[in-house]
Coordinates of C-alpha atoms in Angstrom, one line a residue:
M1 CA 171.2 191.4 43.9
A2 CA 173.3 190.5 47.0
A3 CA 170.5 188.3 48.5
R4 CA 170.2 185.9 45.6
K5 CA 170.8 182.2 46.4
L6 CA 171.4 179.9 43.4
A7 CA 172.1 176.2 43.1
I8 CA 173.6 175.0 39.8
T9 CA 172.7 171.4 39.9
G10 CA 173.7 168.2 38.0
G11 CA 176.5 169.6 35.9
R12 CA 180.0 168.3 35.3
V13 CA 182.0 170.8 37.4
I14 CA 185.5 171.4 36.1
D15 CA 187.7 173.6 38.3
P16 CA 191.3 173.0 37.6
A17 CA 192.5 175.3 40.4
Q18 CA 191.0 172.9 42.9
G19 CA 191.5 169.7 40.9
I20 CA 187.8 169.2 40.6
D21 CA 186.3 167.2 37.7
R22 CA 183.0 165.6 38.9
V23 CA 179.3 165.8 38.7
A24 CA 178.3 168.1 41.5
D25 CA 176.2 171.1 42.6
V26 CA 177.6 174.6 42.9
L27 CA 175.9 176.7 45.6
I28 CA 176.0 180.5 45.3
S29 CA 175.0 183.0 48.0
N30 CA 175.4 186.8 48.2
G31 CA 177.4 186.9 45.0
K32 CA 180.0 184.5 46.3
I33 CA 180.7 180.8 45.9
E34 CA 179.3 179.0 48.9
E35 CA 180.2 175.4 48.1
V36 CA 180.9 172.8 45.4
T37 CA 179.3 169.7 46.7
E38 CA 181.0 166.2 46.7
S39 CA 178.3 164.9 44.3
S40 CA 175.0 166.1 42.9
S41 CA 171.9 165.6 44.9
G42 CA 169.6 166.6 42.1
T43 CA 167.9 169.0 44.5
A44 CA 168.7 172.4 46.1
P45 CA 168.6 173.5 49.7
E46 CA 165.5 175.3 50.7
G47 CA 165.4 178.9 49.5
Y48 CA 167.7 178.4 46.6
E49 CA 166.8 179.2 43.0
V50 CA 167.7 176.1 40.8
L51 CA 169.6 176.1 37.6
D52 CA 169.7 172.6 36.1
A53 CA 173.0 172.0 34.4
S54 CA 172.5 168.3 33.6
G55 CA 174.5 167.3 30.6
K56 CA 176.5 170.5 30.7
I57 CA 179.9 171.6 32.0
V58 CA 180.1 174.1 34.8
S59 CA 183.3 176.1 34.8
P60 CA 184.7 179.1 36.5
G61 CA 184.1 182.2 34.5
F62 CA 186.8 182.8 31.9
V63 CA 189.6 185.3 32.4
D64 CA 191.0 187.2 29.3
L65 CA 194.4 188.9 29.6
H66 CA 194.2 190.6 26.2
T67 CA 191.1 192.5 25.1
H68 CA 190.8 195.6 23.0
L69 CA 187.7 197.6 24.1
R70 CA 188.5 200.6 21.9
D71 CA 187.0 202.9 24.5
P72 CA 187.8 205.7 24.9
G73 CA 188.5 207.1 21.4
Q74 CA 187.2 204.5 18.9
E75 CA 183.7 203.9 20.2
W76 CA 182.4 203.2 16.6
K77 CA 184.4 199.9 16.8
E78 CA 183.6 198.8 20.4
T79 CA 182.6 200.3 23.7
I80 CA 182.8 199.2 27.3
V81 CA 179.1 198.2 27.1
T82 CA 179.3 196.2 23.9
G83 CA 182.7 194.7 24.7
T84 CA 181.7 193.5 28.1
R85 CA 178.4 192.1 26.7
A86 CA 180.4 190.3 24.0
A87 CA 182.7 188.9 26.8
A88 CA 179.7 187.6 28.7
H89 CA 178.3 185.9 25.6
G90 CA 181.7 184.1 25.3
G91 CA 181.8 183.0 29.0
F92 CA 184.3 185.7 30.1
T93 CA 183.7 187.3 33.4
T94 CA 187.0 189.1 33.6
I95 CA 188.7 190.9 30.7
S96 CA 191.9 193.0 30.6
A97 CA 191.7 196.2 28.6
M98 CA 194.7 197.0 26.5
P99 CA 196.0 200.6 26.6
N100 CA 195.8 201.5 22.9
T101 CA 192.9 203.9 23.5
D102 CA 192.6 207.6 22.6
P103 CA 193.8 209.0 24.9
V104 CA 196.3 206.2 25.8
Q105 CA 196.0 204.6 29.2
D106 CA 199.3 206.2 30.2
S107 CA 198.0 208.2 33.2
A108 CA 196.0 207.6 36.3
A109 CA 193.3 209.9 35.1
V110 CA 192.6 207.8 32.0
V111 CA 192.8 204.5 33.9
D112 CA 190.5 205.9 36.6
D113 CA 188.0 206.9 33.9
V114 CA 188.0 203.5 32.3
M115 CA 187.6 201.7 35.7
R116 CA 184.8 204.1 36.7
R117 CA 182.8 203.6 33.5
S118 CA 183.5 199.9 33.5
A119 CA 182.0 199.5 37.0
A120 CA 179.0 201.6 36.0
D121 CA 178.3 200.3 32.5
G122 CA 180.1 197.0 32.1
V123 CA 178.4 193.6 32.7
V124 CA 181.6 191.8 33.6
R125 CA 184.9 192.8 35.4
V126 CA 187.3 195.0 33.5
L127 CA 191.0 195.2 34.6
P128 CA 193.1 197.9 32.8
I129 CA 196.6 197.5 31.5
G130 CA 198.8 200.6 31.6
A131 CA 201.1 201.8 28.8
I132 CA 204.8 201.2 29.1
S133 CA 205.7 204.5 27.5
I134 CA 204.0 207.9 27.2
G135 CA 201.6 207.8 24.3
Q136 CA 202.9 204.3 23.4
K137 CA 205.7 206.1 21.5
G138 CA 208.6 204.1 23.0
K139 CA 210.5 207.3 23.9
Q140 CA 209.8 208.0 27.6
L141 CA 208.5 205.7 30.3
A142 CA 205.0 206.2 31.5
P143 CA 204.5 206.9 35.2
M144 CA 204.5 203.3 36.1
G145 CA 204.2 203.7 39.9
E146 CA 201.2 206.0 39.4
L147 CA 199.6 203.5 37.1
A148 CA 200.2 200.7 39.5
D149 CA 198.6 202.7 42.3
S150 CA 195.5 203.3 40.0
G151 CA 195.0 199.5 39.6
V152 CA 196.6 198.4 36.3
I153 CA 197.5 194.7 36.2
G154 CA 200.5 195.1 33.9
F155 CA 202.2 197.3 31.3
S156 CA 202.1 197.1 27.5
D157 CA 202.5 199.3 24.5
D158 CA 200.3 196.8 22.7
G159 CA 200.9 196.8 18.9
N160 CA 203.8 199.3 19.3
P161 CA 206.6 197.1 20.6
V162 CA 209.3 198.9 22.6
S163 CA 212.2 198.7 20.2
D164 CA 214.7 200.5 22.4
A165 CA 216.3 197.8 24.4
N166 CA 217.5 200.1 27.1
L167 CA 214.1 201.6 27.6
M168 CA 212.7 198.0 27.9
R169 CA 215.4 197.2 30.4
Q170 CA 214.4 200.3 32.5
A171 CA 210.7 199.3 32.2
L172 CA 211.4 195.8 33.4
S173 CA 213.5 197.1 36.3
Y174 CA 210.6 199.4 37.5
S175 CA 208.0 196.7 36.9
A176 CA 210.0 194.2 39.0
E177 CA 209.8 196.7 42.0
L178 CA 206.0 197.0 41.4
G179 CA 205.5 193.2 41.1
L180 CA 203.6 193.6 37.7
P181 CA 204.4 192.0 34.4
I182 CA 205.6 193.6 31.2
I183 CA 203.6 192.5 28.1
N184 CA 205.6 193.6 25.1
H185 CA 204.2 193.0 21.6
A186 CA 206.6 190.4 20.2
E187 CA 207.7 191.9 16.9
D188 CA 210.8 193.5 15.5
K189 CA 209.1 195.8 13.0
K190 CA 212.2 196.4 11.0
I191 CA 212.4 192.7 10.1
G192 CA 208.8 192.5 9.3
A193 CA 208.6 195.9 7.5
G194 CA 206.0 195.9 4.7
G195 CA 204.8 192.4 5.4
V196 CA 201.0 191.7 5.6
M197 CA 200.9 187.9 6.2
S198 CA 203.3 185.2 7.3
A199 CA 206.1 184.6 4.9
G200 CA 205.9 181.3 3.0
A201 CA 204.4 179.5 0.1
V202 CA 200.9 180.9 0.6
A203 CA 202.2 184.5 0.6
T204 CA 204.2 183.8 -2.5
R205 CA 201.3 182.3 -4.3
L206 CA 199.0 185.2 -3.4
G207 CA 201.7 187.8 -4.2
L208 CA 201.6 189.3 -0.7
A209 CA 204.6 190.6 1.2
G210 CA 205.5 188.2 4.0
V211 CA 206.5 188.7 7.6
P212 CA 209.3 186.3 8.5
A213 CA 208.8 184.3 11.7
E214 CA 212.1 185.8 13.0
A215 CA 210.4 189.1 13.4
E216 CA 208.6 187.6 16.4
T217 CA 211.4 185.3 17.6
V218 CA 214.1 188.0 17.7
M219 CA 211.9 190.2 20.0
V220 CA 210.9 187.3 22.2
A221 CA 214.5 186.3 22.7
R222 CA 215.6 189.9 23.5
D223 CA 212.8 190.4 26.1
L224 CA 213.6 187.0 27.7
H225 CA 217.3 188.0 28.1
L226 CA 216.3 191.4 29.6
A227 CA 213.9 189.8 32.0
D228 CA 216.6 187.4 33.1
L229 CA 218.9 190.4 33.6
T230 CA 216.4 192.5 35.6
K231 CA 214.7 189.5 37.4
A232 CA 211.4 190.9 36.3
R233 CA 208.2 189.3 35.2
V234 CA 207.5 189.2 31.5
H235 CA 204.5 187.9 29.7
I236 CA 204.8 187.0 26.0
P237 CA 201.6 187.8 24.1
H238 CA 200.1 185.9 21.2
I239 CA 203.1 183.5 20.7
S240 CA 202.9 181.9 17.3
T241 CA 206.1 180.4 16.0
V242 CA 208.3 177.3 16.6
G243 CA 211.3 179.5 17.1
S244 CA 209.6 181.5 19.9
L245 CA 208.7 178.3 21.6
V246 CA 212.3 177.1 21.6
A247 CA 213.3 180.4 23.2
L248 CA 210.5 180.2 25.7
Q249 CA 211.4 176.6 26.7
S250 CA 215.0 177.6 27.2
A251 CA 214.1 180.6 29.3
K252 CA 211.8 178.6 31.6
E253 CA 214.4 176.0 32.1
C254 CA 216.8 178.7 33.1
G255 CA 214.4 180.1 35.7
V256 CA 213.3 183.3 33.9
D257 CA 210.0 184.6 35.3
V258 CA 208.1 184.3 32.1
T259 CA 204.6 183.3 31.1
A260 CA 203.1 183.1 27.6
E261 CA 199.7 183.2 25.8
V262 CA 198.3 181.9 22.5
T263 CA 195.2 183.1 20.8
P264 CA 192.3 181.0 19.6
H265 CA 193.0 181.9 16.0
H266 CA 196.7 180.9 16.2
L267 CA 195.5 177.5 17.6
T268 CA 192.9 176.8 15.0
L269 CA 193.6 178.8 11.8
N270 CA 196.7 178.8 9.5
D271 CA 198.0 181.0 6.7
E272 CA 195.9 179.0 4.2
W273 CA 192.8 180.7 5.5
V274 CA 193.9 183.8 3.6
F275 CA 192.8 182.0 0.5
G276 CA 189.2 182.7 1.8
L277 CA 188.0 179.1 1.7
K278 CA 188.1 178.3 5.5
G279 CA 191.5 176.7 5.2
E280 CA 191.1 174.9 2.0
V281 CA 193.8 175.3 -0.7
P282 CA 192.3 176.2 -4.1
D283 CA 193.5 175.0 -7.5
T284 CA 193.2 178.6 -8.8
I285 CA 192.9 181.9 -7.0
G286 CA 189.3 183.0 -7.0
S287 CA 187.4 186.1 -6.0
E288 CA 187.0 184.9 -2.5
A289 CA 190.7 185.1 -1.9
Y290 CA 192.5 187.7 0.3
D291 CA 190.0 187.4 3.1
T292 CA 190.9 190.5 5.1
N293 CA 189.3 189.1 8.2
T294 CA 192.3 186.8 8.4
K295 CA 194.7 189.7 8.7
V296 CA 196.1 189.7 12.2
N297 CA 199.3 190.6 13.9
P298 CA 201.2 188.3 14.4
P299 CA 200.0 186.8 11.2
L300 CA 198.4 183.4 10.9
R301 CA 201.2 180.9 10.6
S302 CA 202.0 177.6 8.9
R303 CA 200.4 174.3 9.7
A304 CA 203.6 173.3 11.4
D305 CA 203.6 176.3 13.7
V306 CA 199.9 175.7 14.5
E307 CA 200.6 172.1 15.5
A308 CA 203.6 173.3 17.6
V309 CA 201.6 175.8 19.6
I310 CA 198.8 173.3 20.2
D311 CA 201.3 170.9 21.6
A312 CA 203.0 173.6 23.7
L313 CA 199.6 174.7 25.2
G314 CA 198.7 171.1 26.0
E315 CA 202.1 170.5 27.7
G316 CA 201.9 173.7 29.7
L317 CA 204.9 175.4 28.0
I318 CA 202.3 178.0 26.8
D319 CA 200.5 179.0 30.0
I320 CA 197.2 180.4 28.8
I321 CA 194.8 181.3 26.0
A322 CA 194.1 185.0 25.6
T323 CA 191.7 186.3 22.9
D324 CA 193.5 189.4 21.5
H325 CA 189.9 190.5 20.7
A326 CA 190.4 193.2 18.1
P327 CA 187.1 194.6 16.8
H328 CA 187.2 196.8 13.7
A329 CA 184.7 198.8 11.6
D330 CA 183.7 197.6 8.1
T331 CA 185.8 200.3 6.6
D332 CA 188.9 198.8 8.1
K333 CA 188.3 195.4 6.5
V334 CA 186.3 196.1 3.3
C335 CA 189.4 197.0 1.3
T336 CA 192.5 195.4 -0.1
Y337 CA 194.5 193.0 2.0
N338 CA 197.4 195.5 2.1
E339 CA 195.2 198.3 3.4
A340 CA 193.2 196.2 5.9
A341 CA 193.7 196.7 9.6
H342 CA 195.1 193.9 11.7
G343 CA 192.7 192.1 14.0
I344 CA 190.0 189.5 14.5
N345 CA 186.8 189.7 16.6
V346 CA 187.2 186.8 19.1
L347 CA 185.4 187.0 22.4
E348 CA 182.1 185.4 21.3
T349 CA 183.8 182.5 19.4
A350 CA 186.9 181.9 21.5
F351 CA 185.8 178.9 23.5
S352 CA 183.8 177.2 20.7
S353 CA 186.7 177.5 18.2
V354 CA 189.3 176.0 20.5
F355 CA 186.8 173.3 21.7
Q356 CA 187.1 171.8 18.3
L357 CA 190.6 170.5 19.4
V358 CA 189.1 168.5 22.2
D359 CA 187.3 165.8 20.3
P360 CA 190.3 164.7 18.2
G361 CA 192.4 164.6 21.3
K362 CA 194.7 167.5 20.6
L363 CA 193.7 169.2 23.8
S364 CA 191.9 168.0 26.9
I365 CA 188.8 169.8 28.1
V366 CA 190.4 170.2 31.5
R367 CA 193.5 171.8 30.0
L368 CA 191.4 174.1 27.8
I369 CA 189.4 175.3 30.8
E370 CA 192.5 175.7 32.9
S371 CA 194.1 177.9 30.2
L372 CA 191.0 180.2 30.4
T373 CA 190.6 180.2 34.2
A374 CA 193.2 179.2 36.7
G375 CA 196.1 180.0 34.4
P376 CA 195.3 183.6 33.7
A377 CA 194.2 184.1 37.3
K378 CA 197.6 182.9 38.5
I379 CA 199.3 185.4 36.3
L380 CA 197.1 188.2 37.6
R381 CA 197.7 187.0 41.2
K382 CA 194.0 187.5 41.9
D383 CA 191.3 185.4 43.5
L384 CA 189.6 184.7 40.2
G385 CA 189.3 181.7 37.8
S386 CA 188.1 179.2 40.4
L387 CA 184.9 178.1 42.2
K388 CA 186.7 178.2 45.6
K389 CA 184.5 179.0 48.6
G390 CA 184.4 182.8 49.1
F391 CA 185.5 183.7 45.6
S392 CA 183.3 185.8 43.4
A393 CA 180.5 183.7 41.9
D394 CA 181.7 183.9 38.3
V395 CA 180.6 180.9 36.3
A396 CA 180.4 179.7 32.7
I397 CA 178.0 176.9 31.8
I398 CA 178.9 175.1 28.6
D399 CA 176.8 172.8 26.4
P400 CA 179.4 170.5 24.8
G401 CA 176.9 169.1 22.3
S402 CA 175.4 172.4 21.1
K403 CA 176.0 173.1 17.4
W404 CA 175.8 176.6 16.1
V405 CA 176.7 178.6 13.0
V406 CA 178.8 181.7 13.5
D407 CA 176.8 184.7 12.4
P408 CA 178.7 187.9 13.2
T409 CA 175.7 190.0 12.5
L410 CA 174.3 188.5 15.8
F411 CA 177.4 189.4 17.8
E412 CA 177.0 191.6 20.8
S413 CA 180.2 193.3 19.7
K414 CA 179.8 196.3 17.5
S415 CA 182.1 194.8 14.9
V416 CA 181.8 191.7 12.7
N417 CA 185.3 191.1 11.5
S418 CA 185.5 187.3 12.0
P419 CA 186.9 184.8 9.5
L420 CA 184.7 182.2 11.1
A421 CA 181.4 183.6 9.6
G422 CA 179.3 180.7 8.3
L423 CA 181.3 178.0 10.1
E424 CA 179.5 175.5 12.2
L425 CA 181.0 175.0 15.6
E426 CA 180.2 172.5 18.3
G427 CA 180.3 173.3 22.0
R428 CA 179.0 176.6 23.3
V429 CA 178.7 178.7 26.4
V430 CA 175.0 178.9 27.2
T431 CA 175.0 180.8 30.5
T432 CA 177.4 183.2 32.1
I433 CA 177.0 184.3 35.8
Y434 CA 179.0 187.2 37.1
Q435 CA 179.1 187.9 40.9
G436 CA 176.1 185.7 41.3
E437 CA 173.9 187.3 38.6
T438 CA 173.1 185.9 35.2
V439 CA 174.6 188.2 32.6
F440 CA 174.0 185.9 29.6
D441 CA 171.6 183.1 29.0
L442 CA 171.1 181.4 25.7
S443 CA 167.3 180.9 25.7
P444 CA 165.3 178.8 23.2
V445 CA 164.6 182.0 21.4
A446 CA 168.3 182.6 21.0
E447 CA 168.8 179.1 19.7
A448 CA 166.3 180.0 17.0
G449 CA 168.6 182.8 15.9
A450 CA 167.4 185.8 17.7
K451 CA 170.0 188.1 19.3
Q452 CA 170.0 188.1 23.1

């Protein structure tokens, strides 16, 4: 493994961390990046295996700051094995495991177990996120110093936002000393109580209880004020509303140490997808309505919110894209909309879905790749997300012209809860390399529809 020498030749190399966007060759040796050449020679040095990337984009491997692996405790939904394989199929070479496992990642023992099994069984890098509070109950702080020593990259109670402002202040104060970010689910659950989709005309027409946008905005504003007070790092997950963007803009202008992410689904889907017609608005409500695969938290928002977060990502106000990959079993989704679990299966469709914004000019390909590579690596403060010499040889190769139909039954993930089923997308990760080894390759057999 360590002795492999590989030359990826003839591709358009895009590495925003280094300001590279040119046709070049990428040389890999001993699991590390050896060089990105000034141009492509079309040949490789003697002794190198050749991977021809002509007509394709060569990017650093993607980095995800928000992944649910469900392992330990809910292995029927996902495991470290299936989750990391799904990540590789989506071009991700680093994923950050959220702490809402059973047991919760609120102790060094649980974190150590996840890291050990990820190193042994995973096909890409797994970085754990520790819980803010014991059991994610929002009552008592988890041993944050112990968790930091065990290798967590931040702290979050995931879908259980810390509602106690004083506890959040304490968590931010401790995290500031540790140099790690707090990632608090942006929702005031009392404001959104009982809601199952975004409040608005679509919810009214479908007769579903709505979640006001203020449920997110109020929590975002509170956490930004507390971060300013404590001089701590705060990362806003899955931002989705205009009001939250206003608060984010103000905080950044005032020097608050804040970063923010947006998911692929909040960039590309809106609340009209709940009608079950891939975003089309029906004349009458049919049997296909109430597509439970569109139920997510925060909920899919209005068209105006979607356009606003696209603009904010393009301008850099929103720093990165993170998947919030949330696999669920059929029993969690084959039910009424009110009963359905929140979450969308995202890792294997993330790049392709957002790539649809590139052709109409809503997002540049360089900014898209930056938001999946250099951006999250900067938040992690790790030597990832770039093809710099000496960095781990983590690479995603993209065929921008490849068209494919989303078939969740072919996912590497254990779960199939994707609202994109049956949708044709253009642009696809065709090869993923992790530490110099190929962990995914879309062969001609796979193009024909066979699962790799």
